[in-house]
Short mmCIF file of C-alpha atoms in Angstrom, two decimals:
data_model
loop_
_atom_site.label_atom_id
_atom_site.label_comp_id
_atom_site.label_asym_id
_atom_site.label_seq_id
_atom_site.Cartn_x
_atom_site.Cartn_y
_atom_site.Cartn_z
CA MET A 1 -40.26 -85.68 -56.60
CA ALA A 2 -40.22 -83.88 -60.05
CA LEU A 3 -42.32 -80.99 -58.48
CA MET A 4 -39.81 -80.84 -55.38
CA LEU A 5 -37.06 -80.58 -57.85
CA SER A 6 -38.59 -77.68 -59.74
CA PHE A 7 -39.40 -75.86 -56.20
CA VAL A 8 -35.71 -76.27 -55.30
CA SER A 9 -34.39 -74.97 -58.68
CA VAL A 10 -36.62 -71.89 -58.67
CA ALA A 11 -35.71 -71.29 -55.06
CA VAL A 12 -31.64 -71.37 -56.20
CA SER A 13 -32.00 -69.40 -58.93
CA ILE A 14 -33.87 -66.77 -56.89
CA LEU A 15 -31.59 -66.55 -53.90
CA TYR A 16 -28.44 -67.03 -55.49
CA THR A 17 -27.48 -63.58 -56.60
CA PRO A 18 -28.63 -62.19 -53.00
CA VAL A 19 -26.68 -64.82 -51.18
CA LEU A 20 -23.63 -64.25 -53.39
CA LEU A 21 -23.55 -60.70 -52.81
CA LEU A 22 -24.16 -61.27 -49.10
CA VAL A 23 -21.05 -63.36 -48.63
CA ILE A 24 -18.80 -60.93 -50.93
CA CYS A 25 -19.73 -58.28 -48.42
CA VAL A 26 -19.10 -60.23 -45.42
CA ILE A 27 -15.60 -61.42 -46.86
CA PHE A 28 -14.65 -57.81 -47.92
CA LEU A 29 -15.43 -56.24 -44.60
CA ALA A 30 -13.78 -59.10 -42.59
CA SER A 31 -10.60 -58.93 -44.69
CA ILE A 32 -10.06 -55.10 -43.90
CA GLY A 33 -11.48 -55.09 -40.28
CA LYS A 34 -14.38 -53.09 -40.90
CA SER A 35 -18.50 -53.92 -39.94
CA LEU A 36 -21.37 -52.11 -40.82
CA GLY A 37 -22.75 -52.75 -37.37
CA VAL A 38 -25.08 -55.66 -38.66
CA ARG A 39 -23.64 -57.94 -35.86
CA ARG A 40 -23.96 -55.72 -33.22
CA LEU A 41 -27.65 -54.85 -33.98
CA TYR A 42 -28.24 -58.84 -34.36
CA VAL A 43 -26.72 -59.28 -30.96
CA ASN A 44 -29.03 -56.68 -29.59
CA ILE A 45 -32.11 -58.02 -31.03
CA LEU A 46 -31.08 -61.32 -29.37
CA LEU A 47 -30.70 -59.69 -26.25
CA LYS A 48 -34.12 -58.23 -26.35
CA LEU A 49 -35.51 -61.47 -27.32
CA PHE A 50 -33.78 -63.42 -24.48
CA GLU A 51 -35.23 -60.58 -21.92
CA TYR A 52 -38.56 -61.31 -23.56
CA GLY A 53 -38.19 -65.25 -23.05
CA ARG A 54 -36.85 -64.30 -19.31
CA GLN A 55 -39.75 -62.13 -18.44
CA HIS A 56 -42.45 -64.95 -19.93
CA ILE A 57 -40.60 -67.69 -18.44
CA GLU A 58 -40.98 -66.13 -15.04
CA VAL A 59 -44.62 -65.44 -15.49
CA ALA A 60 -45.25 -69.17 -16.40
CA LYS A 61 -43.14 -70.44 -13.78
CA LYS A 62 -45.27 -68.53 -11.22
CA LEU A 63 -48.74 -69.53 -12.96
CA GLN A 64 -47.20 -73.03 -13.01
CA ARG A 65 -46.31 -72.84 -9.49
CA ASN A 66 -49.81 -71.72 -8.35
CA ASP A 67 -51.01 -74.55 -10.45
CA SER A 68 -49.09 -77.14 -8.53
CA SER A 69 -49.79 -76.26 -5.60
CA ASP A 70 -53.33 -77.75 -5.99
CA GLU A 71 -52.11 -80.71 -7.44
CA ASP A 72 -49.88 -83.39 -6.44
CA GLU A 73 -48.79 -84.30 -10.21
CA PRO A 74 -45.52 -83.22 -11.24
CA PRO A 75 -45.65 -81.05 -14.67
CA PRO A 76 -44.54 -82.71 -18.06
CA ASP A 77 -40.62 -82.35 -18.85
CA LYS A 78 -38.47 -82.56 -21.56
CA PRO A 79 -40.06 -80.76 -24.70
CA PRO A 80 -37.94 -78.85 -26.99
CA SER A 81 -38.74 -75.48 -25.37
CA ALA A 82 -36.87 -75.79 -22.07
CA ILE A 83 -35.28 -73.74 -19.40
CA VAL A 84 -32.22 -74.25 -17.18
CA LYS A 85 -33.37 -73.58 -13.26
CA GLU A 86 -31.84 -70.37 -11.79
CA ASN A 87 -28.84 -71.11 -9.58
CA GLY A 88 -26.76 -68.50 -9.81
CA THR A 89 -26.28 -64.52 -9.08
CA ASN A 90 -24.31 -63.67 -12.13
CA GLY A 91 -25.83 -65.77 -14.70
CA THR A 92 -23.44 -68.71 -14.19
CA LYS A 93 -23.26 -72.02 -12.14
CA ASN A 94 -23.11 -71.56 -8.50
CA SER A 95 -20.95 -74.15 -6.12
CA VAL A 96 -22.99 -76.46 -4.28
CA ILE A 97 -21.14 -75.88 -0.89
CA GLU A 98 -19.11 -72.74 0.27
CA ARG A 99 -15.75 -73.54 1.59
CA GLN A 100 -12.56 -72.22 3.01
CA GLU A 101 -9.34 -72.94 1.02
CA ILE A 102 -7.26 -75.31 3.19
CA LEU A 103 -6.50 -78.24 0.68
CA GLY A 104 -4.56 -76.88 -1.69
CA PRO A 105 -1.29 -78.20 -3.40
CA THR A 106 0.83 -76.25 -0.37
CA PRO A 107 -0.82 -76.66 2.71
CA GLU A 108 1.67 -74.06 4.21
CA LEU A 109 0.29 -71.40 1.89
CA ASN A 110 -3.20 -72.13 2.36
CA TYR A 111 -3.66 -73.44 5.93
CA LYS A 112 -4.30 -71.00 8.85
CA ARG A 113 -5.25 -72.25 11.98
CA SER A 114 -8.14 -70.64 13.64
CA THR A 115 -8.40 -69.26 17.48
CA SER A 116 -11.07 -72.39 18.01
CA GLN A 117 -8.29 -75.02 16.89
CA GLU A 118 -5.48 -73.57 18.93
CA ARG A 119 -4.05 -76.42 21.26
CA LEU A 120 -3.34 -75.32 25.08
CA PRO A 121 0.11 -76.26 26.21
CA HIS A 122 0.57 -79.30 28.64
CA THR A 123 3.13 -79.27 30.91
CA HIS A 124 4.70 -82.20 32.23
CA ARG A 125 8.32 -83.51 34.30
CA GLY A 126 10.63 -85.34 31.53
CA ASP A 127 13.14 -87.77 32.44
CA ASN A 128 15.87 -85.07 33.16
CA GLY A 129 13.61 -83.48 36.04
CA LYS A 130 12.77 -80.66 34.09
CA ASN A 131 9.25 -79.16 32.93
CA GLU A 132 8.64 -79.72 29.32
CA HIS A 133 5.85 -78.26 27.22
CA ASN A 134 3.65 -80.10 24.79
CA LEU A 135 0.52 -79.21 22.97
CA GLU A 136 -2.40 -81.54 23.58
CA PHE A 137 -4.02 -83.11 20.73
CA HIS A 138 -8.02 -83.37 20.59
CA LEU A 139 -9.99 -85.04 17.61
CA HIS A 140 -11.62 -81.50 16.83
CA HIS A 141 -7.81 -80.47 15.83
CA CYS A 142 -7.99 -82.33 12.62
CA MET A 143 -11.79 -82.03 11.96
CA ASP A 144 -11.15 -79.05 9.37
CA LEU A 145 -9.27 -81.48 7.09
CA VAL A 146 -11.94 -83.93 7.35
CA LYS A 147 -14.47 -81.30 6.45
CA ALA A 148 -12.22 -79.99 3.08
CA GLY A 149 -11.80 -83.59 2.13
CA MET A 150 -15.75 -84.26 2.46
CA GLU A 151 -16.29 -81.06 0.51
CA SER A 152 -13.96 -82.16 -2.29
CA ILE A 153 -15.83 -85.34 -2.54
CA ILE A 154 -19.28 -83.55 -3.01
CA GLU A 155 -17.51 -81.00 -5.25
CA ASP A 156 -13.93 -80.25 -5.95
CA GLN A 157 -12.63 -77.45 -7.89
CA VAL A 158 -10.98 -79.31 -10.78
CA THR A 159 -14.09 -81.12 -12.26
CA SER A 160 -16.14 -78.19 -12.13
CA VAL A 161 -14.41 -75.84 -14.23
CA PHE A 162 -14.30 -78.58 -17.05
CA GLU A 163 -18.18 -78.56 -17.36
CA ALA A 164 -20.21 -75.84 -19.56
CA GLU A 165 -21.21 -73.31 -17.42
CA GLU A 166 -25.16 -72.96 -16.53
CA LEU A 167 -27.22 -69.93 -17.63
CA ARG A 168 -29.41 -68.04 -15.29
CA SER A 169 -32.29 -68.15 -18.08
CA TRP A 170 -33.25 -69.80 -21.30
CA ASN A 171 -31.26 -68.62 -24.41
CA LEU A 172 -33.36 -70.80 -27.06
CA LEU A 173 -30.63 -73.01 -27.00
CA THR A 174 -30.53 -76.45 -25.21
CA ARG A 175 -27.03 -77.81 -25.33
CA THR A 176 -26.04 -76.41 -21.88
CA ASN A 177 -28.98 -76.61 -19.99
CA ARG A 178 -29.62 -79.44 -17.27
CA GLN A 179 -33.32 -79.27 -16.17
CA TYR A 180 -36.15 -78.69 -18.43
CA GLU A 181 -39.73 -77.81 -18.01
CA PHE A 182 -42.36 -77.29 -20.70
CA LEU A 183 -43.92 -73.91 -20.12
CA THR A 184 -45.67 -72.54 -22.80
CA TRP A 185 -46.65 -73.19 -26.60
CA ARG A 186 -45.36 -69.67 -27.46
CA LEU A 187 -41.73 -70.40 -26.40
CA THR A 188 -42.17 -73.46 -28.15
CA ILE A 189 -42.73 -71.79 -31.42
CA ILE A 190 -40.08 -69.10 -30.76
CA TRP A 191 -37.52 -72.07 -30.34
CA MET A 192 -38.67 -73.74 -33.59
CA MET A 193 -38.28 -70.23 -35.33
CA GLY A 194 -34.75 -70.12 -34.02
CA PHE A 195 -34.09 -73.46 -34.97
CA VAL A 196 -34.80 -72.82 -38.69
CA VAL A 197 -33.05 -69.42 -38.52
CA ARG A 198 -29.95 -71.30 -37.30
CA TYR A 199 -29.70 -74.52 -39.07
CA PHE A 200 -31.15 -73.56 -42.54
CA PHE A 201 -29.91 -70.14 -42.60
CA LEU A 202 -27.22 -68.99 -40.43
CA LEU A 203 -25.12 -72.49 -40.80
CA PRO A 204 -24.83 -72.79 -44.51
CA LEU A 205 -23.78 -69.01 -44.80
CA ARG A 206 -21.16 -69.77 -42.02
CA LEU A 207 -20.19 -72.89 -43.92
CA LEU A 208 -19.48 -71.03 -47.00
CA VAL A 209 -17.61 -68.17 -45.19
CA PHE A 210 -15.49 -70.54 -43.15
CA VAL A 211 -14.40 -72.60 -46.44
CA ILE A 212 -13.44 -69.30 -48.09
CA GLY A 213 -11.46 -68.30 -45.11
CA VAL A 214 -9.13 -71.45 -45.06
CA LEU A 215 -8.55 -71.47 -48.68
CA MET A 216 -7.64 -67.65 -48.47
CA MET A 217 -5.17 -68.62 -45.77
CA VAL A 218 -3.65 -71.63 -47.71
CA VAL A 219 -3.39 -69.98 -50.91
CA VAL A 220 -2.40 -66.47 -50.00
CA MET A 221 0.04 -67.77 -47.48
CA SER A 222 1.72 -70.16 -50.02
CA MET A 223 2.07 -67.48 -52.72
CA ILE A 224 3.72 -65.12 -50.10
CA GLY A 225 6.09 -67.72 -48.91
CA LEU A 226 7.57 -67.76 -52.51
CA LEU A 227 8.62 -64.36 -51.93
CA PRO A 228 12.43 -63.72 -50.77
CA PRO A 229 12.79 -63.12 -47.28
CA GLY A 230 12.40 -59.20 -46.07
CA ARG A 231 10.46 -56.55 -44.97
CA VAL A 232 7.90 -57.30 -47.97
CA ARG A 233 7.63 -60.60 -47.19
CA ARG A 234 7.08 -59.99 -43.37
CA TRP A 235 4.50 -57.39 -44.13
CA LEU A 236 2.52 -59.24 -46.58
CA GLY A 237 2.57 -62.41 -44.18
CA ALA A 238 1.06 -60.18 -41.35
CA LEU A 239 -1.48 -58.99 -43.40
CA ALA A 240 -2.56 -62.07 -44.98
CA TYR A 241 -2.56 -63.69 -41.35
CA LYS A 242 -5.23 -61.39 -40.17
CA MET A 243 -7.25 -61.15 -43.02
CA SER A 244 -7.56 -64.99 -42.76
CA PHE A 245 -8.40 -65.00 -39.11
CA ARG A 246 -10.69 -62.46 -39.59
CA THR A 247 -12.53 -63.96 -42.25
CA ILE A 248 -12.69 -67.51 -40.17
CA MET A 249 -14.17 -65.76 -37.25
CA ARG A 250 -16.88 -64.05 -39.28
CA SER A 251 -17.74 -67.44 -39.79
CA ILE A 252 -19.12 -68.09 -36.48
CA SER A 253 -20.61 -64.67 -36.26
CA CYS A 254 -18.03 -63.47 -33.58
CA VAL A 255 -18.22 -60.06 -31.82
CA ALA A 256 -15.24 -59.04 -29.90
CA ASN A 257 -15.06 -56.31 -27.89
CA PHE A 258 -11.60 -54.90 -27.48
CA HIS A 259 -10.97 -52.71 -24.32
CA GLN A 260 -7.49 -50.58 -23.36
CA THR A 261 -6.01 -51.42 -26.91
CA GLU A 262 -3.16 -49.04 -26.01
CA TYR A 263 -1.57 -52.30 -24.07
CA MET A 264 -1.48 -54.26 -27.28
CA PRO A 265 1.67 -56.05 -27.83
CA ALA A 266 3.64 -54.06 -30.44
CA ALA A 267 7.14 -55.50 -29.97
CA ASN A 268 8.45 -58.99 -29.72
CA GLY A 269 7.85 -60.69 -26.42
CA PHE A 270 5.02 -62.97 -25.04
CA CYS A 271 1.25 -62.41 -25.23
CA VAL A 272 -0.48 -64.64 -22.47
CA ALA A 273 -3.87 -65.26 -22.19
CA ASN A 274 -6.46 -67.76 -20.58
CA HIS A 275 -7.83 -70.42 -22.30
CA THR A 276 -11.56 -71.15 -23.12
CA SER A 277 -11.53 -72.49 -26.99
CA PRO A 278 -9.27 -73.23 -29.80
CA ILE A 279 -11.25 -69.73 -31.11
CA ASP A 280 -8.94 -67.76 -28.39
CA VAL A 281 -6.30 -67.61 -31.39
CA GLY A 282 -8.60 -66.19 -33.88
CA ILE A 283 -10.34 -63.71 -31.56
CA LEU A 284 -6.79 -62.23 -30.99
CA SER A 285 -5.07 -62.57 -34.14
CA ALA A 286 -7.72 -60.23 -35.55
CA ASN A 287 -5.71 -57.11 -34.60
CA ILE A 288 -2.22 -58.40 -34.18
CA CYS A 289 -0.14 -60.89 -36.04
CA PHE A 290 1.52 -63.51 -33.60
CA SER A 291 3.86 -66.41 -34.13
CA LEU A 292 1.86 -69.28 -32.99
CA ILE A 293 3.80 -72.26 -30.77
CA GLY A 294 2.40 -75.88 -30.74
CA GLN A 295 2.87 -79.36 -31.83
CA ARG A 296 3.11 -80.52 -35.21
CA HIS A 297 -0.11 -82.05 -36.58
CA ASP A 298 -1.17 -84.06 -39.49
CA GLY A 299 -4.50 -83.78 -41.48
CA PHE A 300 -6.60 -80.52 -41.46
CA LEU A 301 -4.63 -78.93 -38.71
CA GLY A 302 -1.28 -79.68 -40.16
CA LEU A 303 -2.36 -78.39 -43.62
CA LEU A 304 -3.14 -75.10 -41.59
CA GLN A 305 0.14 -74.83 -40.14
CA ARG A 306 2.13 -75.46 -42.96
CA ALA A 307 0.32 -72.53 -44.78
CA LEU A 308 0.85 -70.20 -41.86
CA ALA A 309 5.03 -71.23 -41.38
CA ARG A 310 5.48 -70.42 -45.19
CA ALA A 311 4.66 -66.53 -44.67
CA SER A 312 5.25 -66.04 -40.78
CA PRO A 313 7.45 -67.41 -38.06
CA HIS A 314 5.81 -70.03 -36.23
CA ILE A 315 7.09 -72.75 -33.92
CA TRP A 316 5.93 -76.24 -34.29
CA PHE A 317 7.63 -79.05 -32.27
CA GLU A 318 7.52 -82.77 -33.13
CA ARG A 319 6.19 -84.95 -30.84
CA SER A 320 9.38 -85.94 -29.44
CA GLU A 321 10.30 -82.31 -28.89
CA VAL A 322 7.19 -81.35 -26.53
CA LYS A 323 8.41 -82.98 -23.59
CA ASP A 324 11.95 -81.69 -23.87
CA ARG A 325 11.82 -78.60 -21.77
CA HIS A 326 15.17 -77.37 -22.89
CA ALA A 327 14.54 -77.68 -26.45
CA VAL A 328 11.44 -75.73 -26.13
CA ALA A 329 13.07 -73.28 -23.86
CA ARG A 330 16.01 -72.83 -26.73
CA ARG A 331 13.50 -72.60 -29.33
CA LEU A 332 11.80 -69.61 -27.73
CA LYS A 333 15.09 -67.80 -26.83
CA GLU A 334 15.90 -67.77 -30.16
CA HIS A 335 12.54 -66.38 -31.52
CA ILE A 336 12.68 -63.46 -29.33
CA SER A 337 16.43 -63.01 -29.82
CA VAL A 338 15.34 -61.74 -33.35
CA PRO A 339 13.50 -58.08 -32.92
CA ASP A 340 11.66 -58.54 -36.06
CA ASN A 341 9.58 -61.72 -35.07
CA PRO A 342 6.43 -61.03 -33.90
CA PRO A 343 4.98 -61.73 -30.14
CA ILE A 344 4.48 -65.55 -29.44
CA LEU A 345 0.73 -66.45 -28.43
CA ILE A 346 0.51 -68.35 -25.31
CA PHE A 347 -1.86 -70.21 -23.39
CA PRO A 348 0.21 -71.21 -20.23
CA GLU A 349 -3.07 -73.32 -18.87
CA GLY A 350 -2.25 -75.90 -21.50
CA THR A 351 -6.05 -76.89 -21.66
CA CYS A 352 -9.33 -75.20 -22.10
CA ILE A 353 -11.26 -73.95 -19.14
CA ASN A 354 -15.01 -73.32 -18.95
CA ASN A 355 -14.85 -69.48 -19.09
CA THR A 356 -15.39 -69.37 -15.22
CA SER A 357 -11.96 -69.78 -13.83
CA VAL A 358 -7.80 -69.50 -14.58
CA MET A 359 -5.83 -72.40 -13.55
CA GLN A 360 -2.18 -72.77 -13.02
CA PHE A 361 0.06 -71.42 -15.31
CA LYS A 362 3.19 -73.26 -16.78
CA LYS A 363 6.42 -71.79 -15.75
CA GLY A 364 7.94 -72.50 -18.90
CA SER A 365 7.33 -69.26 -20.90
CA PHE A 366 8.10 -67.26 -17.72
CA GLU A 367 11.36 -68.46 -17.20
CA VAL A 368 12.96 -67.44 -20.91
CA GLY A 369 12.78 -63.87 -20.30
CA GLY A 370 11.49 -61.19 -22.44
CA THR A 371 8.20 -59.07 -22.08
CA ILE A 372 4.97 -60.56 -20.93
CA TYR A 373 1.43 -58.98 -22.54
CA PRO A 374 -1.45 -60.17 -20.31
CA VAL A 375 -4.62 -60.37 -21.86
CA ALA A 376 -7.75 -61.63 -20.30
CA ILE A 377 -10.57 -63.00 -22.46
CA LYS A 378 -14.20 -63.37 -21.46
CA TYR A 379 -17.02 -64.99 -22.96
CA ASP A 380 -20.79 -64.12 -23.05
CA ALA A 381 -22.26 -67.35 -22.78
CA ARG A 382 -25.90 -66.16 -23.41
CA PHE A 383 -25.50 -66.32 -26.88
CA GLY A 384 -23.52 -69.67 -27.17
CA ASP A 385 -20.87 -71.90 -25.04
CA ALA A 386 -17.49 -71.37 -26.41
CA PHE A 387 -15.63 -73.70 -24.09
CA TRP A 388 -14.16 -76.63 -25.72
CA ASN A 389 -14.77 -79.89 -23.57
CA SER A 390 -11.68 -82.06 -25.44
CA SER A 391 -12.61 -84.93 -23.70
CA ARG A 392 -16.35 -85.23 -24.81
CA TYR A 393 -16.32 -83.48 -28.20
CA GLY A 394 -14.34 -83.47 -31.04
CA MET A 395 -12.94 -80.66 -33.04
CA LEU A 396 -15.63 -81.11 -35.76
CA HIS A 397 -18.22 -81.46 -33.64
CA TYR A 398 -17.25 -78.25 -31.38
CA LEU A 399 -16.98 -76.64 -34.76
CA PHE A 400 -20.63 -77.38 -35.76
CA ASN A 401 -22.16 -76.18 -32.10
CA MET A 402 -20.05 -72.92 -32.52
CA MET A 403 -21.65 -72.22 -36.31
CA SER A 404 -25.08 -73.43 -35.15
CA SER A 405 -25.03 -71.14 -31.83
CA TRP A 406 -26.70 -67.58 -32.10
CA ALA A 407 -23.17 -65.97 -31.91
CA ILE A 408 -19.78 -65.71 -30.21
CA VAL A 409 -19.46 -62.78 -28.18
CA CYS A 410 -16.81 -61.73 -25.82
CA ASP A 411 -14.74 -59.22 -24.08
CA VAL A 412 -10.91 -58.72 -24.71
CA TRP A 413 -8.77 -56.78 -21.86
CA TYR A 414 -5.27 -55.94 -23.09
CA LEU A 415 -3.19 -55.19 -19.85
CA PRO A 416 0.07 -53.42 -19.41
CA ALA A 417 3.04 -55.37 -20.20
CA MET A 418 5.08 -56.99 -16.86
CA THR A 419 8.39 -58.09 -16.66
CA ARG A 420 10.04 -60.28 -14.03
CA ALA A 421 11.46 -58.56 -10.91
CA PRO A 422 15.24 -59.15 -10.48
CA HIS A 423 14.71 -61.83 -7.26
CA GLU A 424 11.23 -63.27 -8.72
CA SER A 425 11.11 -66.89 -9.42
CA ALA A 426 9.30 -68.17 -12.55
CA ILE A 427 6.43 -69.46 -10.71
CA ASP A 428 6.01 -66.43 -8.56
CA PHE A 429 5.90 -64.29 -11.83
CA ALA A 430 3.49 -66.79 -13.43
CA ASN A 431 1.12 -66.50 -10.35
CA ARG A 432 1.48 -62.59 -10.40
CA VAL A 433 0.28 -62.77 -14.39
CA LYS A 434 -2.37 -65.19 -13.65
CA ALA A 435 -3.64 -63.16 -10.91
CA ALA A 436 -4.05 -59.71 -13.19
CA ILE A 437 -5.70 -61.87 -15.67
CA ALA A 438 -8.45 -63.73 -13.23
CA ARG A 439 -8.86 -60.03 -11.44
CA ARG A 440 -9.53 -58.30 -14.90
CA GLY A 441 -11.51 -60.84 -16.72
CA GLY A 442 -13.67 -61.59 -13.36
CA LEU A 443 -12.48 -65.28 -13.10
CA VAL A 444 -11.75 -67.42 -10.47
CA ASP A 445 -8.17 -67.49 -9.68
CA LEU A 446 -7.34 -71.23 -9.25
CA MET A 447 -4.07 -72.82 -8.29
CA TRP A 448 -4.71 -76.19 -9.78
CA ASP A 449 -3.00 -77.85 -12.38
CA GLY A 450 -5.25 -77.90 -15.84
CA GLN A 451 -3.88 -81.25 -16.26
CA LEU A 452 -5.57 -82.88 -13.42
CA LYS A 453 -8.38 -83.00 -15.93
CA ARG A 454 -6.71 -86.18 -17.68
CA MET A 455 -4.15 -87.29 -14.70
CA LYS A 456 -3.91 -87.88 -11.18
CA ALA A 457 -2.87 -85.47 -8.35
CA LYS A 458 0.99 -85.23 -8.08
CA THR A 459 2.33 -87.51 -5.36
CA GLU A 460 4.40 -84.35 -3.80
CA TRP A 461 0.85 -82.89 -3.25
CA ARG A 462 -0.55 -85.67 -1.31
CA GLN A 463 2.81 -86.17 0.91
CA LEU A 464 2.51 -82.30 1.70
CA GLN A 465 -1.07 -82.81 3.11
CA GLN A 466 0.15 -86.09 4.92
CA GLU A 467 3.02 -84.24 6.64
CA GLU A 468 0.33 -81.43 7.74
CA PHE A 469 -1.68 -84.23 9.47
CA SER A 470 1.04 -86.03 10.72
CA LYS A 471 2.37 -82.51 12.45
CA ARG A 472 -0.80 -82.05 14.21
CA LEU A 473 -1.00 -85.69 15.27
CA LYS A 474 2.46 -85.50 17.00
CA GLY A 475 1.79 -81.86 18.46
CA GLU A 476 4.11 -80.02 16.34
#
């Protein structure tokens, strides 16, 4: 025991100075929004390592298939070095079935009858002696609904977007993989070396940077809050806001590639983005000071909310106010009526989606008026899964996964500002913005409400499908 303590003390004395200088350098560069290119070099090295692993996996699997063709025994499975079976063309999870969109919330918008389903008119003489035309009904006229229903039972569109997307090849992590196979000891050794780097070097360093970033936010924001309201306080508050989030984002080795920065929000309005993770806020806040909106919390999140509110205008609702649409709309209108207020950052989906799709946008922020600044965010899952499955992992567990991943790499596209047309409804405007974000980010545009993750489908949706089915039975 004494020998171990002496070894630890010697190691600490040797590593203390270089680690301290490294932390100071990271925090200083983060606070001014600069980089020496070390993170991007680190990402490029990882890509080469993943490519080496992919090629090695393909060779090993080919040899394994040749060996298994001579033997009936299955190969051993589930060692530390594991891979996910390839089932996608673009590196993500494929759907089990190919479907035509029929069963949507509004069948009149989705259903298009094919020529094979057309019903032939049948002429008969009515009670008044005149010829009447009705459409004959056959069982195959409703088979498309039966087929769509069976497809939804096998794999519905909602459940699949709340599962971590699978990768095309192994990335030395195992938390998003499904099926594992032992291949070679070389890959096992690489995995073990990566485990040591991530958990014994990167994780402690990231935790230290994260704590410093949170303390910076709380202390600096509290000091700025003591200043009288005015232009100086707003400028210092925006600067401290960006510095704090930049430092916190460095704690997960975040590398964000910003595109079309000429469209960045520059005035009061609404910045609307797709939602994959709580760190979406930190990534977007690295360049712009936003006014955040959300429910007032206690504990750690409440501490951060109170610190942010001291130096810059944010909108925090009490639990009783969140469900009051009129109260929310009134607060939003009051905020955008002040020209000096920063833009409001909103995620209209209301929940986190797994980086493959965009779900229904709530219409609330599109009814208020003002300019909408759309932003599309797409994460590179090869380095780490940024999706937060809140029904499965708590916030602390999620942050631990982020800090123990290789890195968080994403692309951010700023899109041209959009305004509501004179005769355009809030729902149509929200769908237009959602379609633009999905198209730019390479995401699937879904019409379903993200709250189906926690609740059943609306009664009116079921009634619409029932009405469509009854019309077919009646021959209407």
